[in-house]
Coordinates of C-alpha atoms and ligand atoms in Angstrom, one line a residue:
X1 CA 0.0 0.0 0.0
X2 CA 1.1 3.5 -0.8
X3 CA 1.8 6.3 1.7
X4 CA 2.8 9.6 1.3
X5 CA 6.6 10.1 2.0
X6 CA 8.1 13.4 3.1
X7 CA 11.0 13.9 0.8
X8 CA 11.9 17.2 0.9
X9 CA 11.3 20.3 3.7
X10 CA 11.8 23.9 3.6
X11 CA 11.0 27.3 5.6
X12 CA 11.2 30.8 5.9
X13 CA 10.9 33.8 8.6
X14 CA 10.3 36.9 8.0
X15 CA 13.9 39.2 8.1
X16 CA 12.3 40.9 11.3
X17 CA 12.6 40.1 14.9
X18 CA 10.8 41.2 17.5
X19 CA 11.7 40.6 21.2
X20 CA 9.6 40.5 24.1
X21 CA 11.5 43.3 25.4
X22 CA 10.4 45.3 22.0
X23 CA 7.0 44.4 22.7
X24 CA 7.9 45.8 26.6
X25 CA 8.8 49.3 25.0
X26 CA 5.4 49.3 23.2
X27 CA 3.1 47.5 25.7
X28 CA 2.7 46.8 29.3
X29 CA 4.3 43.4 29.4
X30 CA 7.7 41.9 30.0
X31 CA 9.7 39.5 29.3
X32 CA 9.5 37.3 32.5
X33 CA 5.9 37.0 31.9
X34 CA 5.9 35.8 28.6
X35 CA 8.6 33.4 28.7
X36 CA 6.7 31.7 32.5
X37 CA 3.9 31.8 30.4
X38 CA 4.7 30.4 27.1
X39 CA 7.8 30.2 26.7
X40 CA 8.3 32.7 23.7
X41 CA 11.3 34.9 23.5
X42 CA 10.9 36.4 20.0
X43 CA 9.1 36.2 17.0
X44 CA 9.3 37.2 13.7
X45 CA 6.9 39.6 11.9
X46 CA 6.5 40.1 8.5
X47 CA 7.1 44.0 7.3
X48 CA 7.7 43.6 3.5
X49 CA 7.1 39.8 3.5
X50 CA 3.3 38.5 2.5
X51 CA 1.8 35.1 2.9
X52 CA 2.0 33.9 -0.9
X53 CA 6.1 34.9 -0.9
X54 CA 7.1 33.5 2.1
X55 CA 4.8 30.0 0.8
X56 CA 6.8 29.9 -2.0
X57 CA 9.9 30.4 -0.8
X58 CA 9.7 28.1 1.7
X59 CA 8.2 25.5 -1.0
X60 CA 11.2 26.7 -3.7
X61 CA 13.8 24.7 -0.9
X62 CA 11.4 21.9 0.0
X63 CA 11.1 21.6 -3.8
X64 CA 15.1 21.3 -4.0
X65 CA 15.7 18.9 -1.4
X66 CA 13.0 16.5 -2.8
X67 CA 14.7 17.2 -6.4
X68 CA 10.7 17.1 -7.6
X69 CA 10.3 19.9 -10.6
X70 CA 7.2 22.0 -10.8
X71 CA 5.4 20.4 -14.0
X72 CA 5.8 17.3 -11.6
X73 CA 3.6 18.5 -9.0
X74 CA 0.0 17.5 -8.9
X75 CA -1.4 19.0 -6.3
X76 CA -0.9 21.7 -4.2
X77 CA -2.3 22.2 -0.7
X78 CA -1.4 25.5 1.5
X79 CA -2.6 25.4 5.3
X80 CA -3.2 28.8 6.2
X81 CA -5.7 31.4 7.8
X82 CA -4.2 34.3 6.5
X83 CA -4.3 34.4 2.5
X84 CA -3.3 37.7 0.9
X85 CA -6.4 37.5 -0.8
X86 CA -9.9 35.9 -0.9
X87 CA -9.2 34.8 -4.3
X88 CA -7.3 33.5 -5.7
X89 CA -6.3 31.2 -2.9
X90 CA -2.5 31.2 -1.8
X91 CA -1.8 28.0 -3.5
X92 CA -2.9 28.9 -6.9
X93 CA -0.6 32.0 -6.1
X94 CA 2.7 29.4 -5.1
X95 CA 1.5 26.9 -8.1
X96 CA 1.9 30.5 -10.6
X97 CA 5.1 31.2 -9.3
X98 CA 6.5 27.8 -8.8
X99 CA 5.7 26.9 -12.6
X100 CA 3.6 24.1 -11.3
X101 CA 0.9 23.9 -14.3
X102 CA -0.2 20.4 -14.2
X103 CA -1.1 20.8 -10.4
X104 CA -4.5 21.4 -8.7
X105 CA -4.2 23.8 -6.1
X106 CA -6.5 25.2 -3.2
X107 CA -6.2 26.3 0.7
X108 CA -7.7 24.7 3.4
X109 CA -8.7 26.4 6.5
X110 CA -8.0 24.5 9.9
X111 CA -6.5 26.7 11.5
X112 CA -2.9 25.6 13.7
X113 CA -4.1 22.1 13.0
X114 CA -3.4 23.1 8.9
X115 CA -0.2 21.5 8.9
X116 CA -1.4 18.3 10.1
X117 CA -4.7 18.2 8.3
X118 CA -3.2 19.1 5.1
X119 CA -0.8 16.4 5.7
X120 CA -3.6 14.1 6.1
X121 CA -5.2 15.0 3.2
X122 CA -2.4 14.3 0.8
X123 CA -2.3 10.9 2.6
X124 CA -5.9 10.3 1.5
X125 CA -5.1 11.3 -1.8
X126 CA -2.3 8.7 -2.0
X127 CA -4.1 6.0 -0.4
X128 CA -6.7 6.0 -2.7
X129 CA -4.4 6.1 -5.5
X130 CA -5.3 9.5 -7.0
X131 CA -1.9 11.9 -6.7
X132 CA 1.7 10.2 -6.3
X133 CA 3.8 13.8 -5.7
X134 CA 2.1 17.0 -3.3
X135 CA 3.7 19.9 -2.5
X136 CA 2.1 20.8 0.9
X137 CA 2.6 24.4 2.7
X138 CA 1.9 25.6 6.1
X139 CA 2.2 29.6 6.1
X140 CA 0.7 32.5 7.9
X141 CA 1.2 36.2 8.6
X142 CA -0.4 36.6 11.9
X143 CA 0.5 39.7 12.8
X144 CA -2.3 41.2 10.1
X145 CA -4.8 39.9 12.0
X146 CA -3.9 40.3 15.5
X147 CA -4.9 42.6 17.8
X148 CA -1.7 44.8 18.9
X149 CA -3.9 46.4 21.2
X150 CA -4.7 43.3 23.3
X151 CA -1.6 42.0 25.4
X152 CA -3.2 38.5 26.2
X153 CA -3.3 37.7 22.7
X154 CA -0.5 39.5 20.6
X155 CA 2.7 38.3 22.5
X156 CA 2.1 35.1 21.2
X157 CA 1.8 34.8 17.4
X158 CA 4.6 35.3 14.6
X159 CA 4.9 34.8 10.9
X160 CA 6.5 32.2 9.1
X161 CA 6.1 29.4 6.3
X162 CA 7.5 25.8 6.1
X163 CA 6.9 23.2 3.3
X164 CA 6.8 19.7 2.6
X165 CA 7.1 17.4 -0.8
X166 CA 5.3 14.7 -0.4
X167 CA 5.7 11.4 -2.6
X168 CA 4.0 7.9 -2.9
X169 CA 6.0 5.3 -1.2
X170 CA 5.5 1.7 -0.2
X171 CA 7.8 2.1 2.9
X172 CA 7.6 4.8 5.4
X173 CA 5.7 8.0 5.2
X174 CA 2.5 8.4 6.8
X175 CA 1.2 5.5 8.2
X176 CA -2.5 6.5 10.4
X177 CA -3.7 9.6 11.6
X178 CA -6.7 10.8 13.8
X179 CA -8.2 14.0 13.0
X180 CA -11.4 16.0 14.8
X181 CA -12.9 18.8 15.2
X182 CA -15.7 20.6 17.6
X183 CA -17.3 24.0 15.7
X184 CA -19.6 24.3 18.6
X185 CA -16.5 25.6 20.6
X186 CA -15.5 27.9 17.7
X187 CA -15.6 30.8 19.9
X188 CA -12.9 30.0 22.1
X189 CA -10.6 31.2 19.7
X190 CA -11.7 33.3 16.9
X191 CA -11.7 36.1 14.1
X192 CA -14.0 37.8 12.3
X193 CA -13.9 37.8 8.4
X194 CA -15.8 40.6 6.1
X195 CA -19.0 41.2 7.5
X196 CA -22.5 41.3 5.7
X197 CA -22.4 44.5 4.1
X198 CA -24.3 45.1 0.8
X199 CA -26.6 47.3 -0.5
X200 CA -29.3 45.8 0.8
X201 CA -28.5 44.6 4.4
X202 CA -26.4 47.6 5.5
X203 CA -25.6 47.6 8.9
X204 CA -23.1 48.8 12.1
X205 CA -20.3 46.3 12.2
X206 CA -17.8 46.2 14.5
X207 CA -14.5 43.9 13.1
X208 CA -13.2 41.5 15.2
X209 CA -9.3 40.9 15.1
X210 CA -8.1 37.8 17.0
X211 CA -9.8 37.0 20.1
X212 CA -9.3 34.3 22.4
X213 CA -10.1 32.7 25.7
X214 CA -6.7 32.0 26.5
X215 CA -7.5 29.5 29.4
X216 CA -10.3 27.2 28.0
X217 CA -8.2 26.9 24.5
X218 CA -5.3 25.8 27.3
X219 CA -7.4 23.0 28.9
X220 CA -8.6 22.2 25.3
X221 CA -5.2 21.8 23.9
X222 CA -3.6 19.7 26.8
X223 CA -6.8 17.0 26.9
X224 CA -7.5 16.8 23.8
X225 CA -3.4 16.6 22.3
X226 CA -3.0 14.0 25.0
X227 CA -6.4 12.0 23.7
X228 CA -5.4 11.9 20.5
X229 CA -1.5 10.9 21.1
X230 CA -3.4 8.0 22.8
X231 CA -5.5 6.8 20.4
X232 CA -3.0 6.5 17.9
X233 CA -0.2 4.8 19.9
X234 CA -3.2 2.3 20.7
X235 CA -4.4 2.0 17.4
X236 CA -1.3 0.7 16.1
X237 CA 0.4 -1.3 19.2
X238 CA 2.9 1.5 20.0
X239 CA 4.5 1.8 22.6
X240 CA 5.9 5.0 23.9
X241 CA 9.2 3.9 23.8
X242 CA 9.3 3.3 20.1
X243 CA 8.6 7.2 19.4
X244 CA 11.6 8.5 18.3
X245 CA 10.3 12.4 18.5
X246 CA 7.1 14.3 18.8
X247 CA 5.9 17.3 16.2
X248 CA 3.8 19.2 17.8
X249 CA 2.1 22.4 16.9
X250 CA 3.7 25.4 19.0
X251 CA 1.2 27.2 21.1
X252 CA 3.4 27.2 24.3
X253 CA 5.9 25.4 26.6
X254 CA 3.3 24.4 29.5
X255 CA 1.1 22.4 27.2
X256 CA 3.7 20.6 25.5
X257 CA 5.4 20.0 28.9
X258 CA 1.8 18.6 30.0
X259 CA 1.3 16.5 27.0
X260 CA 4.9 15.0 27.5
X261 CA 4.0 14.6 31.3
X262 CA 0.8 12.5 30.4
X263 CA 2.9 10.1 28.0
X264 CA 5.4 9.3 30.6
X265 CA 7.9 10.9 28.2
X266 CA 11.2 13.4 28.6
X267 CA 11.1 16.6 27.4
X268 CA 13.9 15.8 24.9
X269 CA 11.8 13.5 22.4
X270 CA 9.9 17.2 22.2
X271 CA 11.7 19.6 20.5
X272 CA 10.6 22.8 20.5
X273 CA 11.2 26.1 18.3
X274 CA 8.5 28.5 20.2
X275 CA 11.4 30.2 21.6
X276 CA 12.6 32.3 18.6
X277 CA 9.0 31.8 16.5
X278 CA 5.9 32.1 19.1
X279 CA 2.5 30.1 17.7
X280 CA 3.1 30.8 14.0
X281 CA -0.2 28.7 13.7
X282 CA -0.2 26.5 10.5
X283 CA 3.2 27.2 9.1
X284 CA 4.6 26.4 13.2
X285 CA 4.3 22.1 12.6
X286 CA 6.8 22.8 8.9
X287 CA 8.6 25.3 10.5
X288 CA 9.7 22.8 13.1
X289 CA 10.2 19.7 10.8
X290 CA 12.2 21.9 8.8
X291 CA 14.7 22.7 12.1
X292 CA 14.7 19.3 12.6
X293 CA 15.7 18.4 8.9
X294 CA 18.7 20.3 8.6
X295 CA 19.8 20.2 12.1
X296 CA 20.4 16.3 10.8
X297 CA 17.7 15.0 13.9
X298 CA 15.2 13.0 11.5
X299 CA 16.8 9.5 10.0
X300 CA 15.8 6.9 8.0
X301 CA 13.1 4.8 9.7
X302 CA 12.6 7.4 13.0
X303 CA 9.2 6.7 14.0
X304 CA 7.1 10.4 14.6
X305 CA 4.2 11.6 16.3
X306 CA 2.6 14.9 14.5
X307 CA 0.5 16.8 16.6
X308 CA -1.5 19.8 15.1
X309 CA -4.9 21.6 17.6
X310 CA -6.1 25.1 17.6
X311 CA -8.7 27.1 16.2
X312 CA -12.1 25.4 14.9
X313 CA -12.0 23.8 17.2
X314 CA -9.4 21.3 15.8
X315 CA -7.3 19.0 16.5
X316 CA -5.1 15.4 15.3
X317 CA -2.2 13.1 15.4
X318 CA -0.3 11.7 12.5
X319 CA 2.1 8.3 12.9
X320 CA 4.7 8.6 10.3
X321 CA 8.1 6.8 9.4
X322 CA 10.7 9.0 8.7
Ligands
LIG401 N1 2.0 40.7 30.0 C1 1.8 40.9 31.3 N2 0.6 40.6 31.9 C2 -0.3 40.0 31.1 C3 -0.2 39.8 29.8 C4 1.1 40.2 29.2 N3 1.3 40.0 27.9 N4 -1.3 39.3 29.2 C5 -2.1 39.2 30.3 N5 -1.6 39.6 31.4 C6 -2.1 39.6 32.8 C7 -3.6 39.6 32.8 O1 -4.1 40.9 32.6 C8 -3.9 39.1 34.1 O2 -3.8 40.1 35.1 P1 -4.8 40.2 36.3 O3 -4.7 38.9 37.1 O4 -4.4 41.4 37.0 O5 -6.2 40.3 35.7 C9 -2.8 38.1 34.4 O6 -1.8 38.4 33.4 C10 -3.2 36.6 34.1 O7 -3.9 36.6 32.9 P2 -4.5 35.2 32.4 O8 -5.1 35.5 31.0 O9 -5.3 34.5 33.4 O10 -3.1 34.4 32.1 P3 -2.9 32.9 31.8 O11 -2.0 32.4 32.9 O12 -4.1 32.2 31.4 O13 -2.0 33.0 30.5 C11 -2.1 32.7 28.2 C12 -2.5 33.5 29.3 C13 -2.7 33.2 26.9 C14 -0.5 32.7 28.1 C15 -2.6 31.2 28.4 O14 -3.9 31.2 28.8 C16 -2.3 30.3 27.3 O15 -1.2 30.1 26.9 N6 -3.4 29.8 26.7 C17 -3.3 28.9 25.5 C18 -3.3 29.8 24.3 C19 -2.9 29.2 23.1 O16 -1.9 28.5 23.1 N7 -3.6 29.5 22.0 C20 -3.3 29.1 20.7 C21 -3.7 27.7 20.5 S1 -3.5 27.2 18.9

């Protein structure tokens, strides 16, 4: 049977860093704070850099690593909740500038758990035989949509993109995944799109930037990560011990820490990269994996637990072979 096989990574932050001690000058926070809290020390925000460049720039080195060419691709997924435009979509943007004309491309919306669903997608596609090589993005630019004004909320988001290649394989790659989601708890975490506004239902509108409720999205994250982990070390007779590393989306320290407390396992099998990037959301799993990559900490057979959860809500666990 086919799975899809990760052959290639790449990412990208934007050129500018911001400190919590830059957010201190401009806010009334500090650094202690945010780092007991979360664990975030900087983040990078995007000034020049948009969603659709950073997406492809970070899928221009996953591209080279994979050695896949463009006209090869056939599809295209990008994971993000912060598209430069409605339409077109931010993948049919990345598949213009790639070169990629014998792809299909679209977005998909899941919020921080993009990465992971869109991973899970292109397994689907593989599975059933219909798409052999994916090019698959995780990008957002955050800071468009958060609200500087609210110091709960803005310390802990950053820009950034990472990208996979993704190719049928009879050994390794993705092997199961769990995925879920719970839209009648959307409002634990949300933000508002255009509103209803047209020339016949005119009306007082007040846009909502990024709002969350910071502690139920915390309880959230920590049962439902650690559910999840559960259900697919179960589901295929793993063991704990036989997890070489755990991906997980970067929302903060204390929930990874918690997650890794309810497995039994050390905090080195769960790397972390929220320390220079905050929650960059969807791009924040390919980010990682990209760290990882390079920094020569994925081999050959490595057996991996993805874990994506945010905004939806959503929330899922990948097995994979490296
Ligand atoms: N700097 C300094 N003080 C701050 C602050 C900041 N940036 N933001 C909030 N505070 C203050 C609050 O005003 C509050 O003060 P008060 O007690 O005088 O009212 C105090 O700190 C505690 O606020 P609270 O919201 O209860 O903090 P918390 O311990 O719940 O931490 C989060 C807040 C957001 C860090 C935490 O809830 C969290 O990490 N939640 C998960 C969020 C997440 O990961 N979301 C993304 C999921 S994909």
């Amino acid at each position: 049977m086919m799975n899809a096989h990760i052959t290639g990574t790449g990412s990208v932050l934007p050129k500018k860093k911001v400190t919590n001690f830059d957010l201190a000058e401009r806010m009334d926070t500090n650094d202690e704070w945010i780092v007991s809290r979360t664990g975030i020390k900087e983040r990078h925000i995007a000034t020049t850099e948009t969603t659709a460049g950073m997406a492809v720039e970070a899928a221009e080195k996953a591209m080279q690593e994979a050695g896949v060419q463009p006209e090869e691709l056939e599809l295209i997924l990008v994971a993000t909740v912060t598209a430069d435009h409605i339409v077109p979509s931010t993948a049919c943007e990345v598949q213009a500038a790639l070169g990629a004309k014998n792809a299909a491309a679209m977005d998909l919306n899941a919020a921080c758990s993009g990465f992971v669903f869109a991973l899970n997608t292109a397994q689907a596609y593989v599975r059933a035989g219909i798409y052999k090589k994916l090019l698959i993005v995780g990008v957002e630019t955050l800071s468009k949509v958060v609200d500087w004004s609210d110091r709960s909320t803005c310390i802990l988001f950053g820009d950034g993109a990472g990208a996979a290649v993704l190719e049928a394989a009879e050994e390794g790659g993705i092997q199961d995944f769990v995925q879920y989601s719970d839209g009648g708890r959307g409002a634990a975490l949300l933000c508002d799109a255009r509103p209803v506004r047209n020339l016949f239902a005119s009306q007082e509108y007040k846009q909502e930037y990024v709002k969350m409720d910071g502690q139920e999205v915390f309880r959230f994250a920590v049962k439902r990560v650690a559910e999840s982990i559960d259900a697919i070390l179960e589901r295929n007779g793993l063991g704990t011990e036989q997890i070489s590393l755990y991906v997980m989306h970067q929302a903060n320290a204390r929930i990874i820490q918690a997650v890794a407390k309810h497995l039994g396992e050390s905090m080195e099998k769960f790397p972390m990269n929220l320390d220079h990037c905050g929650n960059t959301s969807g791009a924040s799993v390919p980010l990682l994996l990209d760290e990882l990559n390079r920094a020569g900490r994925l081999h050959r057979g490595d057996r991996l637990i993805f874990s994506g959860f945010g905004g939806g809500l959503t929330w899922g666990s990948i097995y994979m072979i490296w």
